[in-house]
Short mmCIF file of C-alpha atoms in Angstrom, two decimals:
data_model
loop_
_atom_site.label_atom_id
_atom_site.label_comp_id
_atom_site.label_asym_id
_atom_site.label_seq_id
_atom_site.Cartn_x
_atom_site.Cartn_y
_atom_site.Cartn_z
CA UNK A 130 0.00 0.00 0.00
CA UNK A 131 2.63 1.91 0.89
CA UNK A 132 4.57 1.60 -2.40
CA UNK A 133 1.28 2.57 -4.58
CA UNK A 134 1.07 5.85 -2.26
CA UNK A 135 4.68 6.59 -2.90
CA UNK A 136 4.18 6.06 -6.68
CA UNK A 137 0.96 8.17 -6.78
CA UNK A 138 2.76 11.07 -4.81
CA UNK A 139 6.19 11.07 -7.21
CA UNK A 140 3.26 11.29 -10.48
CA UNK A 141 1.27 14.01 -8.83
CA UNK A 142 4.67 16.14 -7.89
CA UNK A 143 5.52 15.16 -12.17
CA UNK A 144 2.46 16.37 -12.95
CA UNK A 145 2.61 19.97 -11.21
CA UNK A 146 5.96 20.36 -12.40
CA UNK A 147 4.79 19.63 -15.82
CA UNK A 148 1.52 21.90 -15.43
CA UNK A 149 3.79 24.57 -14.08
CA UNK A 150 6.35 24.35 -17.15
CA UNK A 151 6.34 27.45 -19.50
CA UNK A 152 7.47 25.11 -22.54
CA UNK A 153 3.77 23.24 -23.51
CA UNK A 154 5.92 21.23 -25.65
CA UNK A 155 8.99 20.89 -23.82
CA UNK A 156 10.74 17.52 -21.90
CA UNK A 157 9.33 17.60 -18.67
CA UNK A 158 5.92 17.48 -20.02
CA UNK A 159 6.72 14.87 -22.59
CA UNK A 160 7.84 12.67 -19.90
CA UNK A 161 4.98 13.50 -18.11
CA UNK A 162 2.76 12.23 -20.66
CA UNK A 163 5.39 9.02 -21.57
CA UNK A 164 5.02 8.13 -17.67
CA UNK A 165 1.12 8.58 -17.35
CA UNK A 166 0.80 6.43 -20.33
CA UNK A 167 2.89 3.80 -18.66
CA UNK A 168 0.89 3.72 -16.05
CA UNK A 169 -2.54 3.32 -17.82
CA UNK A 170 -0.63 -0.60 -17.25
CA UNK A 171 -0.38 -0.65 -13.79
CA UNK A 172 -2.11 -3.66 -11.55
CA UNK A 173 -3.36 -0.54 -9.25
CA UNK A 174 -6.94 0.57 -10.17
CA UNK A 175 -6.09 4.11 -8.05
CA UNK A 176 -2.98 4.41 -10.38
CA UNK A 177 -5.00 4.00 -13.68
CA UNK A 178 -7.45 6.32 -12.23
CA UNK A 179 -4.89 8.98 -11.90
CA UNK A 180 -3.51 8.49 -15.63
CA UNK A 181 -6.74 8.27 -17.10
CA UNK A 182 -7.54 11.75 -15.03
CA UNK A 183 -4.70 13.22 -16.75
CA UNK A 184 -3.91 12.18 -19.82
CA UNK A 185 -6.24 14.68 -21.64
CA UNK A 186 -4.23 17.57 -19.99
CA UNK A 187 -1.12 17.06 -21.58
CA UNK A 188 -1.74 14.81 -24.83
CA UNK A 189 -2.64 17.59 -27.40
CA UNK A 190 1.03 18.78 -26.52
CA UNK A 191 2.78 15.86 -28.85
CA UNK A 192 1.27 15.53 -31.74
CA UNK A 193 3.43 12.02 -32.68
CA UNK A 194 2.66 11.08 -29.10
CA UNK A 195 -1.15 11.15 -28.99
CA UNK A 196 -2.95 8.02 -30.95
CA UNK A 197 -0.30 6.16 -27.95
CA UNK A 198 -1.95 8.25 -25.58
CA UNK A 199 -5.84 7.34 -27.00
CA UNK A 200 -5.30 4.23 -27.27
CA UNK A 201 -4.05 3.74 -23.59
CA UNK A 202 -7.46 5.14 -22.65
CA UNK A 203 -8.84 3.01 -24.53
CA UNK A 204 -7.33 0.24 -23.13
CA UNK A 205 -8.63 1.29 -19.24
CA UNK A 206 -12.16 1.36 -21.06
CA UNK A 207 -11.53 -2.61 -20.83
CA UNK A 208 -10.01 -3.37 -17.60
CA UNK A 209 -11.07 -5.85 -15.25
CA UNK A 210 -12.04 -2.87 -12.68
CA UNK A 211 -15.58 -1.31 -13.54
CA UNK A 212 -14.43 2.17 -12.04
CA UNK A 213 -11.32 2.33 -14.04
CA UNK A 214 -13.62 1.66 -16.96
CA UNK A 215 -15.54 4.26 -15.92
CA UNK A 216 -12.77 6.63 -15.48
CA UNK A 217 -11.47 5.67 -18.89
CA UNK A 218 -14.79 6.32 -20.77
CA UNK A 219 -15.14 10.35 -18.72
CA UNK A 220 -11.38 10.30 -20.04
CA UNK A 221 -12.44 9.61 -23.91
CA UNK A 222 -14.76 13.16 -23.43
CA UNK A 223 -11.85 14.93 -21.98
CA UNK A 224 -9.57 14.00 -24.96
CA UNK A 225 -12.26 15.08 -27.72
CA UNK A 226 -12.89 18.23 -25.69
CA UNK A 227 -8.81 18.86 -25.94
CA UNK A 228 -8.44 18.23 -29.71
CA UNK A 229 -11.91 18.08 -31.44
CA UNK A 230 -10.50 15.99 -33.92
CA UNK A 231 -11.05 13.22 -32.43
CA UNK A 232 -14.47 13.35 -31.89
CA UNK A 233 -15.68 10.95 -34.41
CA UNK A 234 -13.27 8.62 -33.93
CA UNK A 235 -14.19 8.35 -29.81
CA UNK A 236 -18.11 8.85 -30.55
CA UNK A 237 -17.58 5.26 -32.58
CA UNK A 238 -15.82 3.85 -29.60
CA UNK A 239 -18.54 5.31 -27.13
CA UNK A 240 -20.76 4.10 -29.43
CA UNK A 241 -19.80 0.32 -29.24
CA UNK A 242 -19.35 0.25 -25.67
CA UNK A 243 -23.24 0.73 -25.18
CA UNK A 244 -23.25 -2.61 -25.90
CA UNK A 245 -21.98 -3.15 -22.09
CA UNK A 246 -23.89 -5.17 -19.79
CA UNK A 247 -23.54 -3.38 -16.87
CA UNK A 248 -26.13 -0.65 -16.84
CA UNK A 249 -24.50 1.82 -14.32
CA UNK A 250 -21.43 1.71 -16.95
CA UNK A 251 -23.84 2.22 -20.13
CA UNK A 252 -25.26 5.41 -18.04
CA UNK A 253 -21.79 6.50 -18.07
CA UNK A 254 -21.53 5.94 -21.68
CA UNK A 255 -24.55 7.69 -22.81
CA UNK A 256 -23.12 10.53 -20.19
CA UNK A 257 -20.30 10.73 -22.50
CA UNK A 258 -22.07 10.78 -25.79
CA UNK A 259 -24.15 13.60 -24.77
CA UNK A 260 -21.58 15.62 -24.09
CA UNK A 261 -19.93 14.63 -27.49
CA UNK A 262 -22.81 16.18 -29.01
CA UNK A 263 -22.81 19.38 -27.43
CA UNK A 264 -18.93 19.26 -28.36
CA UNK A 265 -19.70 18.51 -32.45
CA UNK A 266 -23.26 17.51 -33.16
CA UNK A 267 -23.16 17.19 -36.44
CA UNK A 268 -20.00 14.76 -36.10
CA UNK A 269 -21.50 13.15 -33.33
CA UNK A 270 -25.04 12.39 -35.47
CA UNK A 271 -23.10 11.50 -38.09
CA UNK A 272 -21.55 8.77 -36.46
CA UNK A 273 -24.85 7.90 -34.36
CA UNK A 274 -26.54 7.84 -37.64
CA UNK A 275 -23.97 5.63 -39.85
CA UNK A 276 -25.53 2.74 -37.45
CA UNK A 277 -28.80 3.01 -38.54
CA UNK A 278 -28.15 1.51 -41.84
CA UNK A 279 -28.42 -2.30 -42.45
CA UNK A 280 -25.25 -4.05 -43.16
CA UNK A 281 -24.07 -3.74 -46.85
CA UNK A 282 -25.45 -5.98 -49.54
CA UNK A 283 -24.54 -9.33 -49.85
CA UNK A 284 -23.09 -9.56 -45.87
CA UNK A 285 -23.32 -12.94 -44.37
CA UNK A 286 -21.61 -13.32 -41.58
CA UNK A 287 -24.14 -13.86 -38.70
CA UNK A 288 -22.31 -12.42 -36.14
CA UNK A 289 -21.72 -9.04 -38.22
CA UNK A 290 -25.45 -9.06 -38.49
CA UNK A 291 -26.20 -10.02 -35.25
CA UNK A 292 -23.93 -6.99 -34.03
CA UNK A 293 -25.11 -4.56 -36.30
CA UNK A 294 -29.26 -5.43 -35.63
CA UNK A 295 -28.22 -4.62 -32.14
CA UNK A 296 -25.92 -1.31 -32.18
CA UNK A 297 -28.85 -0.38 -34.56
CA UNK A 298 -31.20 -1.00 -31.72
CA UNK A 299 -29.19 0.59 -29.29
CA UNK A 300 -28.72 3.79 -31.21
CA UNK A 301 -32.41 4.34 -31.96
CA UNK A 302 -32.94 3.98 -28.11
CA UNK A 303 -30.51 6.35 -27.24
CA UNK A 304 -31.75 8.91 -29.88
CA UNK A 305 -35.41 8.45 -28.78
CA UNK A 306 -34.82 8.46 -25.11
CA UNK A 307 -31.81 10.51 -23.38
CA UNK A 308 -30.63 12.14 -26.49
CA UNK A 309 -33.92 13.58 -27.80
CA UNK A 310 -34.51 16.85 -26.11
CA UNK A 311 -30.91 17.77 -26.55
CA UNK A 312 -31.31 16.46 -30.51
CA UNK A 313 -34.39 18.76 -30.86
CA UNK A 314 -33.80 21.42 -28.59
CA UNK A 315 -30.64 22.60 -29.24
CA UNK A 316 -28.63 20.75 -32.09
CA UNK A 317 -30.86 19.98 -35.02
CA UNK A 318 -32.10 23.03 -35.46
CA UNK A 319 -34.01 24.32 -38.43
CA UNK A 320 -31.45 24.52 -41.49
CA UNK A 321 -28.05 23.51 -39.29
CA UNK A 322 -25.41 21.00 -40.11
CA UNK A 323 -26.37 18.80 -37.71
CA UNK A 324 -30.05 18.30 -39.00
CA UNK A 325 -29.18 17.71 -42.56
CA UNK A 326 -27.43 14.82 -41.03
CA UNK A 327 -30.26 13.82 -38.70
CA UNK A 328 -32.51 14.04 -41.95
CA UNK A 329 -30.92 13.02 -44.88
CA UNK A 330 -29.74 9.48 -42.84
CA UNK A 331 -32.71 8.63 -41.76
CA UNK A 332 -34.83 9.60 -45.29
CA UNK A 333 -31.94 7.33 -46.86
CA UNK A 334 -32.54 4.47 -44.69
CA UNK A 335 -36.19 4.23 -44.61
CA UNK A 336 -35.90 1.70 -48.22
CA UNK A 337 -34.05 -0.33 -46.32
CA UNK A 338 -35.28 -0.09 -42.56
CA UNK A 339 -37.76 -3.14 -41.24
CA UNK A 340 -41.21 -1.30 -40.86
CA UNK A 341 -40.40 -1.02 -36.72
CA UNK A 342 -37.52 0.94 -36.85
CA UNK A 343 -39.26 3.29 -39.67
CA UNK A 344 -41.94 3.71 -37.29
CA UNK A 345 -39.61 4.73 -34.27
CA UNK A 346 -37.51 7.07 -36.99
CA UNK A 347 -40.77 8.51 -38.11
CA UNK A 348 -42.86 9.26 -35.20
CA UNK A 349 -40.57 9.83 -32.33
CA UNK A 350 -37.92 11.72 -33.79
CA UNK A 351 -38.46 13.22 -37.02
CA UNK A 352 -41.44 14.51 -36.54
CA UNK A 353 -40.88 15.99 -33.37
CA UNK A 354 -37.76 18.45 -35.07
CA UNK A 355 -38.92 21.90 -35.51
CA UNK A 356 -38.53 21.67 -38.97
CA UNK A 357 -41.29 19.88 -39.40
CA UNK A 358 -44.10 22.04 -38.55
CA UNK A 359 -47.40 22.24 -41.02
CA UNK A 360 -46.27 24.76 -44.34
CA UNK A 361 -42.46 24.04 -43.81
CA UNK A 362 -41.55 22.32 -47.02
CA UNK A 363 -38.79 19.21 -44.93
CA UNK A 364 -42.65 16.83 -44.71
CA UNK A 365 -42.76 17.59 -48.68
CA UNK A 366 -39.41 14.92 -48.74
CA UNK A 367 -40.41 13.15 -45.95
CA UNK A 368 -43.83 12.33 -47.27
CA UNK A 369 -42.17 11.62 -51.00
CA UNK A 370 -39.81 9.21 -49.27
CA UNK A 371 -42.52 7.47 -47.93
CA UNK A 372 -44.81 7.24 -51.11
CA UNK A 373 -41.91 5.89 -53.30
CA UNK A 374 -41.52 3.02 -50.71
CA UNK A 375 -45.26 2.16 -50.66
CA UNK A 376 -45.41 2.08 -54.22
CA UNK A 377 -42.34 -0.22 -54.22
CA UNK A 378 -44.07 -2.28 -51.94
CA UNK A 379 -47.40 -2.61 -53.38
CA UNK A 380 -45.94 -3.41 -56.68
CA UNK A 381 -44.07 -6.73 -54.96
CA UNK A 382 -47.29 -7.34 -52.88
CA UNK A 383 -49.59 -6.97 -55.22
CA UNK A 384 -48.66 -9.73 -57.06
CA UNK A 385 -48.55 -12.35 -53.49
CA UNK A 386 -52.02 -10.75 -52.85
CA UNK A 387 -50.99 -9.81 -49.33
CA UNK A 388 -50.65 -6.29 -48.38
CA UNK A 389 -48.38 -6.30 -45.49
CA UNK A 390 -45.69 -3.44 -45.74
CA UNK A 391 -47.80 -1.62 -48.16
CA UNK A 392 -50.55 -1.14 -45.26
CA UNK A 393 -47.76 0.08 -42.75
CA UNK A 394 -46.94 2.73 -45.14
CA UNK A 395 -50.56 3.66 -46.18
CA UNK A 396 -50.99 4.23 -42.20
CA UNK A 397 -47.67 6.24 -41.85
CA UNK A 398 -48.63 8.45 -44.66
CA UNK A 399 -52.31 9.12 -43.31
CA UNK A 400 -50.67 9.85 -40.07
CA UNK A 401 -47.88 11.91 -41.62
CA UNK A 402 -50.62 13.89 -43.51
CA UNK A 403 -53.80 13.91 -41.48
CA UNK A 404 -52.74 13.63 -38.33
CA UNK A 405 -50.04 15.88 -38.25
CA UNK A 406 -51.27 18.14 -41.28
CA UNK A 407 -47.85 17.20 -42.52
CA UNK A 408 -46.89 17.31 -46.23
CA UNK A 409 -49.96 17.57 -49.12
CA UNK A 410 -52.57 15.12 -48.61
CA UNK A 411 -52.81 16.10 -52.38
CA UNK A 412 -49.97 14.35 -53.09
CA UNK A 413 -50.66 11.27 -51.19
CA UNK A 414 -54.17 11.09 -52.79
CA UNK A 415 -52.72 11.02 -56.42
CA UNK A 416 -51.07 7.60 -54.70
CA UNK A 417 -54.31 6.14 -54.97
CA UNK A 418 -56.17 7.89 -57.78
CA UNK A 419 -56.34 6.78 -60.37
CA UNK A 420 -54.24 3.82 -60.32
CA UNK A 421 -54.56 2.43 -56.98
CA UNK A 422 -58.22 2.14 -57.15
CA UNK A 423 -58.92 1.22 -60.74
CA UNK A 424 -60.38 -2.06 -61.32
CA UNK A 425 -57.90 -4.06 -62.50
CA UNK A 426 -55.90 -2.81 -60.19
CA UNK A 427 -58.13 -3.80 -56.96
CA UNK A 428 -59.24 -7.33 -58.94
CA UNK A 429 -55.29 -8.07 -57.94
CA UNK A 430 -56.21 -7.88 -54.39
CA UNK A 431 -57.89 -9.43 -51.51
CA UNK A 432 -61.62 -8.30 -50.69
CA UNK A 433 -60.15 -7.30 -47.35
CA UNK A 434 -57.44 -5.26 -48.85
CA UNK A 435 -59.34 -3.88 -51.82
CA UNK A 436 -61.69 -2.56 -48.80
CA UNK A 437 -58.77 -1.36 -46.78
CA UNK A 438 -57.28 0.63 -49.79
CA UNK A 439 -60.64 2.27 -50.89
CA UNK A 440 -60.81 3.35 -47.08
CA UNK A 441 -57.56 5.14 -47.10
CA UNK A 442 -58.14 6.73 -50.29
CA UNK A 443 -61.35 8.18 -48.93
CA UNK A 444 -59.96 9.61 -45.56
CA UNK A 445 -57.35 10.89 -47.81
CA UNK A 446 -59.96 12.54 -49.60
CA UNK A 447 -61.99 13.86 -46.43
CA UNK A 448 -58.08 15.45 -45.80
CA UNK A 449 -57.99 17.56 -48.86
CA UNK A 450 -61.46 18.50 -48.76
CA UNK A 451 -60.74 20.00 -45.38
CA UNK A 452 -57.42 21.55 -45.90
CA UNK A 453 -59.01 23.01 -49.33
CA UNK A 454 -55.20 23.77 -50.49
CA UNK A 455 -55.81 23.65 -54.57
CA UNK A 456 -59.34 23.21 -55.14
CA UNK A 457 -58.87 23.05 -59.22
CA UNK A 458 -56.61 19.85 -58.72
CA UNK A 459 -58.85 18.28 -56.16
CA UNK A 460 -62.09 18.93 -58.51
CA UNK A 461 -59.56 16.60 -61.05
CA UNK A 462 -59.12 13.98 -58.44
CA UNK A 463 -62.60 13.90 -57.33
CA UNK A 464 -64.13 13.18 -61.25
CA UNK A 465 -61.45 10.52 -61.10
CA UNK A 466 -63.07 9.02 -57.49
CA UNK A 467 -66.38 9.11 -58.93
CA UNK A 468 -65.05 7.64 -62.23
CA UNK A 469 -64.09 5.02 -60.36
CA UNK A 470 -67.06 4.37 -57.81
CA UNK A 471 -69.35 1.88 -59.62
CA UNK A 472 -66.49 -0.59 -58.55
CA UNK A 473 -65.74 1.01 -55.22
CA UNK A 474 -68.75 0.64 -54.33
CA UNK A 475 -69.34 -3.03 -55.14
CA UNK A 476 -66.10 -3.61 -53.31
CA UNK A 477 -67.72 -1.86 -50.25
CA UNK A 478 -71.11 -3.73 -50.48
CA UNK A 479 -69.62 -6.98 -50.18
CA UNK A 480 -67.69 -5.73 -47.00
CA UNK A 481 -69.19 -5.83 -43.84
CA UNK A 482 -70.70 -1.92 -43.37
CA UNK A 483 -71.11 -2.58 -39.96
CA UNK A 484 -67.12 -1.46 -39.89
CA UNK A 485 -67.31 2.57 -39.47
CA UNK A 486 -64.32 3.22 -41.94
CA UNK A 487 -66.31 1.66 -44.84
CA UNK A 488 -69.17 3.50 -43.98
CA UNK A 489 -67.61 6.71 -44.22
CA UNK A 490 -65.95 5.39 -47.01
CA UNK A 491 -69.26 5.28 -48.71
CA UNK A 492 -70.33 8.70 -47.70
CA UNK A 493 -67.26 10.26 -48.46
CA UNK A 494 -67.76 8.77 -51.96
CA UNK A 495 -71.26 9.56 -52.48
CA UNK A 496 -70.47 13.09 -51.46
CA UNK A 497 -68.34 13.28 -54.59
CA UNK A 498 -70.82 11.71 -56.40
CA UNK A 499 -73.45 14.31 -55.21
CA UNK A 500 -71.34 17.23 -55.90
CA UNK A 501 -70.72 16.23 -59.42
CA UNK A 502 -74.17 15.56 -60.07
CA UNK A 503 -74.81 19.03 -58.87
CA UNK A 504 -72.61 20.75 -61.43
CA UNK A 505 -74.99 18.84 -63.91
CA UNK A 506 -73.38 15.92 -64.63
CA UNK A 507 -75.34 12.72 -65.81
CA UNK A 508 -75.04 9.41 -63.74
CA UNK A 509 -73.92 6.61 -66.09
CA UNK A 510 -76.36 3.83 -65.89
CA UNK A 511 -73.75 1.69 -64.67
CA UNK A 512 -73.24 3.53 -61.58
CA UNK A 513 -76.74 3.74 -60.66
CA UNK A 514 -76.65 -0.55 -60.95
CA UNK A 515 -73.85 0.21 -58.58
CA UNK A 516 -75.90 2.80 -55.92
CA UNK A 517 -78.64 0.58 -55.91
CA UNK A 518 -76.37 -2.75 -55.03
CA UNK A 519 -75.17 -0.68 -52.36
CA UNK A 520 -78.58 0.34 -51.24
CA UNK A 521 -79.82 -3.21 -51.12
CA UNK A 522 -76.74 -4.35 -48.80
CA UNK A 523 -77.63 -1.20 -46.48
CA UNK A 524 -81.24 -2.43 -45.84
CA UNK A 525 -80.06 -5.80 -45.40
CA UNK A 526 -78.14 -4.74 -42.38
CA UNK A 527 -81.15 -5.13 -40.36
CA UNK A 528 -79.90 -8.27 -38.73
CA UNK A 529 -76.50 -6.79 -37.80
CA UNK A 530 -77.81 -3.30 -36.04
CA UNK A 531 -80.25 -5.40 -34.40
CA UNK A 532 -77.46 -7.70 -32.81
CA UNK A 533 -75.42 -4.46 -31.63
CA UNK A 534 -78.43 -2.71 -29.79
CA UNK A 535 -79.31 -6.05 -28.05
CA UNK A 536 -75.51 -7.42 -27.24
CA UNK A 537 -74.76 -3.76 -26.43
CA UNK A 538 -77.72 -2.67 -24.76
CA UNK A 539 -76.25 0.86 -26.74
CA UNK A 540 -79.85 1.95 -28.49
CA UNK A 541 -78.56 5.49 -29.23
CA UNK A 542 -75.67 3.29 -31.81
CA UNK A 543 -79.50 1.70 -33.33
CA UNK A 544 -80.55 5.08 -34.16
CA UNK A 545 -77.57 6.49 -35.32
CA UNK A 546 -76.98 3.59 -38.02
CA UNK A 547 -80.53 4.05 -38.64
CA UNK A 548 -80.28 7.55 -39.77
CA UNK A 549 -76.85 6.50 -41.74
CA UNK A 550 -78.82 4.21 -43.65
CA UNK A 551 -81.34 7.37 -44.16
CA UNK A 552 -78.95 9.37 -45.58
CA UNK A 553 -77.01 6.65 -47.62
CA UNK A 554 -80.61 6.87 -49.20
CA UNK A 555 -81.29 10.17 -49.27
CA UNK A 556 -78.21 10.61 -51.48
CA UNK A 557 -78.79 7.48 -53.82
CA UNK A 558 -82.14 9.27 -54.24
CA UNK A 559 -80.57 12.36 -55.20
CA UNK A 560 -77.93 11.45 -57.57
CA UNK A 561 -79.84 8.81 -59.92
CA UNK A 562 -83.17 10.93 -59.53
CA UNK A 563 -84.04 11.09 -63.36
CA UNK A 564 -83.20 14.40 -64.74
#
């Protein structure tokens, strides 16, 4: 004991000898440094403590000495002890805070020892990270970010994939959790470095992202930057990101007749767009009209998906109609929904209109078909076969709002799909009414 308090006093007197030294650059600070880094090997914890304390004070000084210098605290980041460890990863922010240069090279190493098991030393870590990014954010995101893409095309190795899945994970947690405020509140501000980085990362890895982690990306961190605010044109990119990958998607799924990630990103959109007033529901409505609904098209798909598509494409609608933000191109997407409705609504008479979405659905739908009529134009005969399909499933729905007022015990939700089922006939009445 003895011998380690004799060797701790002789490298404190060093040190204020070398602190004290008017040549930065001179001996007695080099060996200074030389005999701090020597003892980053010493089998005395309170030694390593020491070097790792003051490494960062004198390392910038020698230029040919300092990747010896990082990489002895690098090395106490992985001793046995957990509080040199500690002491080694609060010496990593020291040394980026002396030469910023190395930020991005000790943000990577912070970054893989998240993967620690021990959560007091992960708190630490995070600790650390957080201060990297008020030291360089946009070198510190950039980093952070690099981990949320996949491993490159055509890797095999399990391991490799098993390590990037979780630093992937870990990253996303860390940006979502401690390092959100910070993100949003200070350093990716509206047109800085540092959000470009934040943005243009995450818009990139979407294509490639499972639907979970686009979810996370989306809605807890994107969309919570100041930049996206309804009228700033960043949700014009996000929401084009996210069409060109449901279009990608529907055209694969399509074909299997099972719309999986296609639905995800129909939801994301509608929440991107209607939900957050985010981005022109304009443009996400020319997603589904005209293609999207046309009859060949839906013939590809599953009644249940066919109805799930014709629901989003009305909601859409219901979107534009209230935000009202180019009428003349919405009048040219409506003609196309009516267009379109003699098989819309077959699809939606063979669903089940006890389901409030495809109820709307149909109002939303006759509404345009009302509206058109009103500007004098003349129902096809095949779209009054159509209306009066869908009229005949409406009065058949006896049996079903019976069952819900007598399992429910709810007679006010009797009434008000009775007077649904009114105006679902009112409307019918109005639009094939012979002129």
């Amino acid at each position: 004991m003895d011998s380690v308090r004799d060797q701790e006093g002789e490298l404190r007197d060093l040190l204020r000898r070398a602190n004290g030294a008017p040549d930065r650059s001179g001996v007695l600070r080099r060996n200074a440094l030389n005999k701090l880094v020597d003892t980053t090997h010493s089998p005395h914890p309170s030694l390593k403590i020491l070097a790792a304390k003051h490494i960062p004070d004198v390392f910038s000084d020698f230029p040919d000495q300092e990747e010896a210098a990082i990489n002895a605290v690098y090395d106490l980041c992985e001793d046995q002890s957990s509080t040199v460890r500690k002491a080694g990863y609060a010496a990593i922010t020291a040394l980026s805070s002396a030469a910023n240069k190395w930020v991005k090279r000790n943000t990577d190493v912070l970054l893989q020892l998240l993967q620690s098991d021990e959560p007091d030393e992960v708190d630490v870590v995070k600790q650390a990270l957080l201060a990297h990014l008020d030291l360089d954010a946009r070198v510190t995101l950039s980093v952070l970010c690099d981990q949320i893409m996949p491993a490159a095309e055509g890797t095999t190795d399990p391991d490799e994939l098993f390590m990037r899945d979780r630093l992937r994970t870990l990253v996303l947690a860390f940006l979502t959790g401690e390092a959100k405020r910070p993100i949003v509140d200070r350093h990716a501000l509206p047109n800085s470095e540092a959000e470009a980085v934040l943005i243009d990362t995450f818009l990139a890895a979407i294509p490639k992202l499972s639907t979970a982690d686009t979810d996370i990306i989306v809605k807890q961190l994107l969309l919570d930057l100041q930049s996206y605010r309804p009228g700033l044109p960043r949700s014009n990119a996000l929401l084009r990101t996210l069409l060109d990958q449901a279009q990608v998607c529907f055209k694969a799924e399509a074909k299997q007749r099972a719309l999986v990630r296609t639905r995800f990103y129909m939801d994301l959109m509608a929440y991107v767009t209607t939900e957050k007033s985010l981005g022109s529901p304009l443009d996400l409505l020319r997603f589904y009209l005209p293609s999207l609904v046309a009859k060949m098209t839906l013939l590809l798909l599953t009644p249940d998906d066919q109805v799930y598509v014709i629901c989003n494409m009305a909601e859409t609608f219901a979107a534009c109609e209230k935000a009202r933000d180019n009428s003349q191109q919405l009048a040219v997407l409506r003609n196309q929904s009516v267009d379109a409705s003699p098989n819309l609504f077959e699809c939606l008479a063979k669903a089940d209109l006890a389901d409030k979405r495809a109820r709307n659905a149909c109002k939303v739908l006759l509404g345009c078909c009302l509206r058109r009529k009103l500007g004098g134009w003349t129902v096809p005969s095949h779209l009054r076969t159509s209306l009066e399909f869908l009229r005949s499933k409406t009065e058949q729905d006896k049996d079903v709002q019976e069952l819900i007022r007598v399992r429910s015990g709810l007679c006010y939700l009797f009434s008000f799909l009775i007077l649904e089922r009114v105006f679902l006939c009112f409307v019918w009445a109005v639009i094939t009414r012979a002129r």
